[in-house]
Amino acid sequence: MTSFDPASLAQSWPLPTAPRPIVIIGAGGIVNDAHLPAYALAGFPVAGIFDRDVGRAKALADQWGVPFFRAMDEAVAVRDAVFDLATPPVAHLEILRRLPKGAAVLIQKPMGRDLDEATAILNLCRERQFKAAVNFQLRFSPMMLAVRDALEKGLLGRLVDVEMHLNLVTPWHLFPFLKGMSRVEIAVHSIHYLDLIRGMLGNPTGIHARTLGHPGNELAQTRTSAMLDFGGDVRCALSINHDHDFGRKFQDATFRFEGDKGAASVKLGLLLNYPEGEPDELWITASRGADANWQQVPLTGGWFPHAFAGVMSNLQRFSAGEDASLVTSVEDAWHTMALVEAAFRSAAEPATPVPQQPGASVA
């Protein structure tokens, strides 16, 4: 039986020494629920909020006691700012074209509506010499930073099995911009899990996926099954169902990481009764067998809002030369978009036919 100190695992990203002012573009619910609470906790200065709906920007700014801008030109003119694009993917390119050369920018996921748009964003960021990251903040949540630290310390050994299981009801009405979109579940939700898995295991060689809607839902897709191919003896699977509207009893949101030495199980509490959520949980064992010593890791924060402070900290520290790498840079995020594209292509292809019994009639 192997034990370790659960409190020793890293759960937060270091803050920048001299935080730069943040200009938030977009005043949707996610800004109120995550961006602004995270920046307040971290002590980041917010230079102001801009939204095409000036009234909405003013109302949110007044609520948080920060300035607002009446025009985009005012917002992009803030000197030495970090631009936080909390906007739908359809708006990213237009806004990026208006930012000053060399700007530091955090782009809301997904990085465009498809891989072609992600490639256009990547090329524009290169051309404009942006220090640009995509807001794949699940990597920076306290629970996932702790899992990564456990992996780096060898507590789990080599990862050989990763599974994400989600079975709950998601209040899609909170995201009205999704109506009419042809790509929904993988593009705006499971993309977080695909990005996190890439961060843990690297880029897979392929993916088998099915994504579909539900008769009780207007959205294009709300359920997904996928298997990622990493070769060798590594298994990786996702089972995602946003339509389990049968009470809390059998709802679930669990990430499981199994290594050849130990394992970790993560409860993503935020997703249960979203947006109020439940506490996240992380359990780790560094031993195998019937007497495996599972220990709960006391978490110091949650996915919302703490992870949003982490991804912003990394961008600001990288811009200042304090971090050597930009974890969710547009260069890295492009590969997550490529994986998403492959998933949708797989879902559009026919499944392998099942052989028919000789002489049997086909129904």
Short mmCIF file of C-alpha atoms in Angstrom, two decimals:
data_model
loop_
_atom_site.label_atom_id
_atom_site.label_comp_id
_atom_site.label_asym_id
_atom_site.label_seq_id
_atom_site.Cartn_x
_atom_site.Cartn_y
_atom_site.Cartn_z
CA MET A 1 0.00 0.00 0.00
CA THR A 2 1.43 3.36 -1.09
CA SER A 3 0.40 6.60 0.59
CA PHE A 4 1.08 10.26 -0.16
CA ASP A 5 0.15 13.64 1.22
CA PRO A 6 -2.99 14.74 -0.70
CA ALA A 7 -2.48 18.37 0.36
CA SER A 8 0.93 18.43 -1.33
CA LEU A 9 -0.48 18.40 -4.86
CA ALA A 10 -0.38 21.71 -6.76
CA GLN A 11 -3.83 23.18 -7.42
CA SER A 12 -3.22 26.73 -8.64
CA TRP A 13 -1.20 28.60 -11.25
CA PRO A 14 1.18 31.30 -9.99
CA LEU A 15 -0.07 34.85 -10.42
CA PRO A 16 1.77 37.41 -12.57
CA THR A 17 4.05 39.76 -10.68
CA ALA A 18 2.58 42.87 -12.31
CA PRO A 19 -0.94 42.15 -13.62
CA ARG A 20 -1.93 44.03 -16.76
CA PRO A 21 -5.38 45.61 -17.24
CA ILE A 22 -7.97 43.32 -18.85
CA VAL A 23 -10.38 44.49 -21.53
CA ILE A 24 -13.34 42.12 -21.72
CA ILE A 25 -15.15 41.98 -25.06
CA GLY A 26 -18.56 40.41 -24.61
CA ALA A 27 -20.98 40.69 -21.69
CA GLY A 28 -22.70 37.32 -21.67
CA GLY A 29 -23.51 35.09 -18.72
CA ILE A 30 -20.10 33.43 -18.64
CA VAL A 31 -18.47 36.81 -17.94
CA ASN A 32 -20.70 37.33 -14.91
CA ASP A 33 -20.43 33.71 -13.71
CA ALA A 34 -16.72 33.07 -14.23
CA HIS A 35 -14.51 35.76 -15.79
CA LEU A 36 -15.29 38.63 -13.43
CA PRO A 37 -15.42 36.51 -10.24
CA ALA A 38 -12.07 34.94 -11.18
CA TYR A 39 -10.39 38.26 -11.88
CA ALA A 40 -11.73 39.71 -8.63
CA LEU A 41 -10.35 36.74 -6.67
CA ALA A 42 -6.95 37.08 -8.36
CA GLY A 43 -6.82 40.85 -7.98
CA PHE A 44 -6.59 41.45 -11.73
CA PRO A 45 -7.52 44.99 -12.83
CA VAL A 46 -10.42 45.15 -15.31
CA ALA A 47 -10.06 48.17 -17.59
CA GLY A 48 -13.60 47.80 -18.88
CA ILE A 49 -16.25 45.76 -20.70
CA PHE A 50 -17.46 46.20 -24.25
CA ASP A 51 -20.48 44.59 -25.89
CA ARG A 52 -22.40 45.50 -29.04
CA ASP A 53 -25.36 45.78 -26.68
CA VAL A 54 -24.09 48.82 -24.77
CA GLY A 55 -26.90 48.58 -22.23
CA ARG A 56 -25.91 45.05 -21.34
CA ALA A 57 -22.25 46.04 -21.00
CA LYS A 58 -23.17 48.97 -18.75
CA ALA A 59 -25.44 46.87 -16.55
CA LEU A 60 -22.77 44.21 -16.03
CA ALA A 61 -20.04 46.81 -15.47
CA ASP A 62 -22.18 48.64 -12.91
CA GLN A 63 -22.89 45.36 -11.12
CA TRP A 64 -19.16 44.69 -10.73
CA GLY A 65 -18.01 48.26 -10.27
CA VAL A 66 -15.83 48.38 -13.38
CA PRO A 67 -15.86 50.70 -16.43
CA PHE A 68 -17.57 49.97 -19.75
CA PHE A 69 -16.94 51.11 -23.29
CA ARG A 70 -19.51 52.53 -25.69
CA ALA A 71 -17.49 51.67 -28.80
CA MET A 72 -15.04 48.99 -29.88
CA ASP A 73 -12.50 51.66 -30.80
CA GLU A 74 -12.39 52.77 -27.15
CA ALA A 75 -11.87 49.20 -25.96
CA VAL A 76 -9.01 48.33 -28.32
CA ALA A 77 -7.26 51.65 -27.60
CA VAL A 78 -6.46 50.71 -23.97
CA ARG A 79 -2.68 50.64 -23.69
CA ASP A 80 -0.82 47.54 -22.50
CA ALA A 81 -4.10 45.66 -22.12
CA VAL A 82 -4.83 41.95 -22.25
CA PHE A 83 -7.91 41.41 -24.41
CA ASP A 84 -10.37 38.80 -23.18
CA LEU A 85 -12.68 37.73 -26.02
CA ALA A 86 -15.75 36.28 -24.30
CA THR A 87 -17.60 36.05 -27.60
CA PRO A 88 -19.20 33.35 -29.80
CA PRO A 89 -16.80 31.78 -32.33
CA VAL A 90 -18.50 33.53 -35.23
CA ALA A 91 -17.20 36.86 -33.88
CA HIS A 92 -13.57 35.95 -33.17
CA LEU A 93 -11.97 36.80 -36.51
CA GLU A 94 -13.69 40.16 -36.84
CA ILE A 95 -12.56 41.23 -33.36
CA LEU A 96 -9.02 39.90 -33.73
CA ARG A 97 -8.56 41.97 -36.89
CA ARG A 98 -9.19 45.13 -34.83
CA LEU A 99 -6.68 44.44 -32.06
CA PRO A 100 -3.29 46.20 -32.05
CA LYS A 101 -0.30 44.31 -33.40
CA GLY A 102 1.51 42.25 -30.76
CA ALA A 103 -1.46 42.24 -28.37
CA ALA A 104 -1.96 39.65 -25.67
CA VAL A 105 -5.34 38.01 -26.19
CA LEU A 106 -7.39 35.24 -24.62
CA ILE A 107 -9.90 33.77 -27.09
CA GLN A 108 -13.05 32.03 -25.89
CA LYS A 109 -13.34 28.43 -27.01
CA PRO A 110 -13.99 27.05 -29.53
CA MET A 111 -11.26 28.55 -31.70
CA GLY A 112 -13.69 29.21 -34.54
CA ARG A 113 -16.71 27.29 -35.82
CA ASP A 114 -14.64 24.67 -37.64
CA LEU A 115 -11.06 23.78 -38.47
CA ASP A 116 -10.92 26.10 -41.48
CA GLU A 117 -11.88 29.04 -39.27
CA ALA A 118 -9.42 27.91 -36.58
CA THR A 119 -6.69 27.85 -39.22
CA ALA A 120 -7.61 31.38 -40.32
CA ILE A 121 -7.42 32.52 -36.68
CA LEU A 122 -4.04 30.81 -36.25
CA ASN A 123 -2.66 32.50 -39.36
CA LEU A 124 -3.99 35.91 -38.30
CA CYS A 125 -2.44 35.54 -34.83
CA ARG A 126 0.89 34.67 -36.41
CA GLU A 127 0.67 37.58 -38.87
CA ARG A 128 -0.29 40.07 -36.15
CA GLN A 129 2.29 38.62 -33.74
CA PHE A 130 -0.31 38.14 -31.02
CA LYS A 131 0.49 36.37 -27.79
CA ALA A 132 -2.72 34.42 -28.08
CA ALA A 133 -4.26 31.64 -26.00
CA VAL A 134 -7.61 29.87 -26.14
CA ASN A 135 -9.70 29.68 -22.99
CA PHE A 136 -9.46 25.90 -22.43
CA GLN A 137 -9.58 26.56 -18.72
CA LEU A 138 -10.46 23.01 -17.57
CA ARG A 139 -6.71 22.30 -17.69
CA PHE A 140 -6.27 25.01 -15.03
CA SER A 141 -9.01 23.85 -12.63
CA PRO A 142 -7.69 22.93 -9.16
CA MET A 143 -8.77 19.29 -9.57
CA MET A 144 -7.05 18.82 -12.95
CA LEU A 145 -3.89 20.67 -11.91
CA ALA A 146 -3.71 18.25 -8.98
CA VAL A 147 -4.15 15.25 -11.30
CA ARG A 148 -1.39 16.56 -13.54
CA ASP A 149 0.89 17.05 -10.52
CA ALA A 150 0.15 13.51 -9.39
CA LEU A 151 1.12 12.25 -12.85
CA GLU A 152 4.32 14.29 -12.89
CA LYS A 153 5.24 12.93 -9.45
CA GLY A 154 4.76 9.37 -10.71
CA LEU A 155 1.90 8.55 -8.34
CA LEU A 156 -0.21 7.02 -11.11
CA GLY A 157 2.60 5.66 -13.25
CA ARG A 158 1.93 5.61 -16.98
CA LEU A 159 -1.63 6.42 -18.03
CA VAL A 160 -3.27 3.44 -19.71
CA ASP A 161 -7.02 4.14 -19.33
CA VAL A 162 -8.90 7.45 -19.42
CA GLU A 163 -12.67 7.72 -19.40
CA MET A 164 -15.12 10.60 -19.16
CA HIS A 165 -18.71 9.69 -18.21
CA LEU A 166 -21.43 12.33 -18.18
CA ASN A 167 -25.11 11.55 -17.65
CA LEU A 168 -27.19 14.54 -16.57
CA VAL A 169 -29.49 17.30 -17.78
CA THR A 170 -27.90 20.51 -19.07
CA PRO A 171 -29.89 23.78 -19.08
CA TRP A 172 -29.20 24.64 -22.71
CA HIS A 173 -31.64 27.57 -22.54
CA LEU A 174 -28.85 29.52 -20.83
CA PHE A 175 -26.96 29.47 -24.14
CA PRO A 176 -29.45 30.77 -26.74
CA PHE A 177 -26.72 31.34 -29.35
CA LEU A 178 -26.49 27.53 -29.78
CA LYS A 179 -29.90 27.32 -31.44
CA GLY A 180 -29.52 26.80 -35.16
CA MET A 181 -25.83 25.87 -34.95
CA SER A 182 -24.97 22.74 -36.92
CA ARG A 183 -22.20 21.72 -34.52
CA VAL A 184 -23.00 21.86 -30.82
CA GLU A 185 -22.11 19.16 -28.28
CA ILE A 186 -18.54 18.33 -29.28
CA ALA A 187 -17.79 21.86 -30.47
CA VAL A 188 -18.82 23.70 -27.30
CA HIS A 189 -18.86 21.11 -24.49
CA SER A 190 -16.89 17.90 -25.04
CA ILE A 191 -14.17 20.02 -26.62
CA HIS A 192 -13.08 20.70 -23.02
CA TYR A 193 -12.59 16.98 -22.40
CA LEU A 194 -10.81 16.40 -25.71
CA ASP A 195 -8.45 19.29 -24.94
CA LEU A 196 -7.78 18.03 -21.41
CA ILE A 197 -7.08 14.51 -22.69
CA ARG A 198 -4.64 15.94 -25.24
CA GLY A 199 -2.93 17.76 -22.39
CA MET A 200 -2.52 14.47 -20.50
CA LEU A 201 -1.80 11.99 -23.31
CA GLY A 202 -0.73 14.08 -26.29
CA ASN A 203 -2.31 13.97 -29.73
CA PRO A 204 -4.22 10.80 -30.66
CA THR A 205 -3.76 9.22 -34.08
CA GLY A 206 -7.51 8.97 -34.67
CA ILE A 207 -11.02 9.01 -33.23
CA HIS A 208 -14.25 7.05 -33.62
CA ALA A 209 -17.27 9.17 -32.74
CA ARG A 210 -21.04 9.45 -32.89
CA THR A 211 -22.83 12.63 -31.89
CA LEU A 212 -26.58 13.14 -32.14
CA GLY A 213 -29.56 15.04 -30.86
CA HIS A 214 -32.46 13.99 -28.65
CA PRO A 215 -36.20 13.96 -29.44
CA GLY A 216 -36.84 16.25 -26.49
CA ASN A 217 -34.24 18.84 -27.49
CA GLU A 218 -34.05 21.39 -30.31
CA LEU A 219 -30.25 21.45 -30.51
CA ALA A 220 -28.34 19.64 -33.26
CA GLN A 221 -26.45 17.38 -30.85
CA THR A 222 -26.66 16.77 -27.10
CA ARG A 223 -25.22 13.23 -26.86
CA THR A 224 -21.82 11.89 -27.89
CA SER A 225 -19.88 8.64 -27.74
CA ALA A 226 -16.23 8.61 -28.75
CA MET A 227 -13.09 6.50 -28.56
CA LEU A 228 -9.66 8.03 -29.09
CA ASP A 229 -6.84 5.97 -30.58
CA PHE A 230 -3.46 6.42 -28.89
CA GLY A 231 -2.10 3.07 -30.02
CA GLY A 232 -0.52 0.41 -27.86
CA ASP A 233 -2.36 -0.45 -24.65
CA VAL A 234 -3.97 2.95 -23.99
CA ARG A 235 -7.79 3.06 -23.95
CA CYS A 236 -9.66 6.37 -23.96
CA ALA A 237 -13.44 6.79 -24.15
CA LEU A 238 -16.14 9.43 -23.68
CA SER A 239 -19.81 8.74 -22.96
CA ILE A 240 -21.77 12.01 -22.92
CA ASN A 241 -25.52 12.38 -22.34
CA HIS A 242 -27.00 15.80 -21.57
CA ASP A 243 -30.60 14.55 -21.60
CA HIS A 244 -30.85 12.37 -18.48
CA ASP A 245 -33.80 14.28 -17.05
CA PHE A 246 -34.86 11.71 -14.46
CA GLY A 247 -33.76 13.35 -11.22
CA ARG A 248 -30.39 13.56 -9.51
CA LYS A 249 -30.08 9.94 -8.30
CA PHE A 250 -28.19 8.47 -11.28
CA GLN A 251 -26.77 11.66 -12.74
CA ASP A 252 -22.99 11.62 -13.05
CA ALA A 253 -20.05 13.70 -14.25
CA THR A 254 -16.84 11.75 -13.66
CA PHE A 255 -13.36 11.72 -15.18
CA ARG A 256 -11.31 8.61 -14.42
CA PHE A 257 -7.56 8.35 -14.97
CA GLU A 258 -5.92 4.94 -14.49
CA GLY A 259 -2.19 4.36 -14.62
CA ASP A 260 -0.16 1.20 -14.26
CA LYS A 261 0.56 2.16 -10.64
CA GLY A 262 -2.36 4.26 -9.40
CA ALA A 263 -5.60 5.96 -10.37
CA ALA A 264 -7.59 9.17 -9.94
CA SER A 265 -11.33 9.79 -10.02
CA VAL A 266 -12.67 13.32 -10.46
CA LYS A 267 -16.23 14.51 -9.90
CA LEU A 268 -16.99 17.61 -11.97
CA GLY A 269 -19.51 19.02 -9.54
CA LEU A 270 -20.13 22.20 -11.52
CA LEU A 271 -22.02 20.26 -14.18
CA LEU A 272 -24.48 18.75 -11.72
CA ASN A 273 -27.36 21.21 -11.28
CA TYR A 274 -25.51 23.77 -13.44
CA PRO A 275 -24.89 26.67 -12.90
CA GLU A 276 -25.28 26.33 -9.11
CA GLY A 277 -23.39 23.05 -9.19
CA GLU A 278 -22.03 20.85 -6.42
CA PRO A 279 -18.55 20.67 -4.91
CA ASP A 280 -15.88 19.10 -7.11
CA GLU A 281 -14.18 16.00 -5.74
CA LEU A 282 -10.83 14.36 -6.40
CA TRP A 283 -9.82 10.92 -5.11
CA ILE A 284 -6.41 9.38 -5.78
CA THR A 285 -4.79 6.06 -4.99
CA ALA A 286 -1.11 5.40 -5.59
CA SER A 287 -1.48 1.64 -5.10
CA ARG A 288 -3.26 -1.26 -6.76
CA GLY A 289 -5.24 -4.23 -5.55
CA ALA A 290 -8.08 -4.81 -3.11
CA ASP A 291 -6.36 -2.80 -0.39
CA ALA A 292 -5.71 0.26 -2.61
CA ASN A 293 -5.56 3.30 -0.36
CA TRP A 294 -7.94 5.86 -1.89
CA GLN A 295 -7.42 9.34 -0.45
CA GLN A 296 -9.54 12.41 -1.04
CA VAL A 297 -7.62 15.49 -2.09
CA PRO A 298 -8.94 18.62 -0.31
CA LEU A 299 -9.63 21.04 -3.16
CA THR A 300 -8.94 24.76 -2.73
CA GLY A 301 -11.33 25.92 -5.44
CA GLY A 302 -13.54 24.87 -8.33
CA TRP A 303 -13.59 24.82 -12.11
CA PHE A 304 -15.68 28.01 -11.95
CA PRO A 305 -14.27 30.54 -11.29
CA HIS A 306 -10.75 29.53 -10.23
CA ALA A 307 -9.67 27.95 -13.53
CA PHE A 308 -10.37 31.21 -15.35
CA ALA A 309 -7.81 32.95 -13.15
CA GLY A 310 -5.30 30.23 -14.01
CA VAL A 311 -5.52 30.52 -17.77
CA MET A 312 -5.33 34.33 -17.56
CA SER A 313 -2.35 34.09 -15.21
CA ASN A 314 -0.48 31.86 -17.65
CA LEU A 315 -1.14 34.30 -20.51
CA GLN A 316 -0.04 37.32 -18.48
CA ARG A 317 3.05 35.56 -17.11
CA PHE A 318 4.03 34.33 -20.58
CA SER A 319 3.61 37.84 -21.97
CA ALA A 320 5.89 39.16 -19.21
CA GLY A 321 8.49 36.41 -19.67
CA GLU A 322 7.65 34.77 -16.33
CA ASP A 323 6.32 31.53 -17.89
CA ALA A 324 8.35 29.68 -20.48
CA SER A 325 5.32 28.31 -22.31
CA LEU A 326 1.76 29.31 -23.14
CA VAL A 327 -0.17 26.17 -22.22
CA THR A 328 -3.28 26.74 -24.37
CA SER A 329 -1.65 28.80 -27.12
CA VAL A 330 -3.41 29.04 -30.46
CA GLU A 331 -0.67 26.77 -31.82
CA ASP A 332 -1.64 24.05 -29.31
CA ALA A 333 -5.39 24.77 -29.46
CA TRP A 334 -5.37 24.21 -33.21
CA HIS A 335 -4.72 20.52 -32.52
CA THR A 336 -7.77 20.37 -30.27
CA MET A 337 -9.80 21.88 -33.11
CA ALA A 338 -8.32 19.28 -35.48
CA LEU A 339 -9.48 16.55 -33.09
CA VAL A 340 -12.96 18.09 -32.96
CA GLU A 341 -13.03 18.21 -36.76
CA ALA A 342 -12.03 14.55 -36.94
CA ALA A 343 -14.79 13.65 -34.46
CA PHE A 344 -17.46 15.33 -36.58
CA ARG A 345 -16.10 13.69 -39.74
CA SER A 346 -16.17 10.30 -38.03
CA ALA A 347 -19.75 10.90 -36.89
CA ALA A 348 -20.78 11.66 -40.47
CA GLU A 349 -19.39 8.40 -41.84
CA PRO A 350 -21.32 5.12 -41.83
CA ALA A 351 -20.51 2.54 -39.18
CA THR A 352 -18.82 -0.75 -40.04
CA PRO A 353 -21.58 -3.01 -41.40
CA VAL A 354 -22.49 -6.04 -39.31
CA PRO A 355 -22.16 -9.29 -41.31
CA GLN A 356 -25.46 -10.93 -42.16
CA GLN A 357 -26.18 -14.60 -41.62
CA PRO A 358 -25.90 -16.54 -44.90
CA GLY A 359 -29.29 -17.01 -46.49
CA ALA A 360 -31.04 -14.59 -44.10
CA SER A 361 -33.27 -11.90 -45.53
CA VAL A 362 -32.37 -8.30 -44.81
CA ALA A 363 -35.16 -6.45 -42.94
#
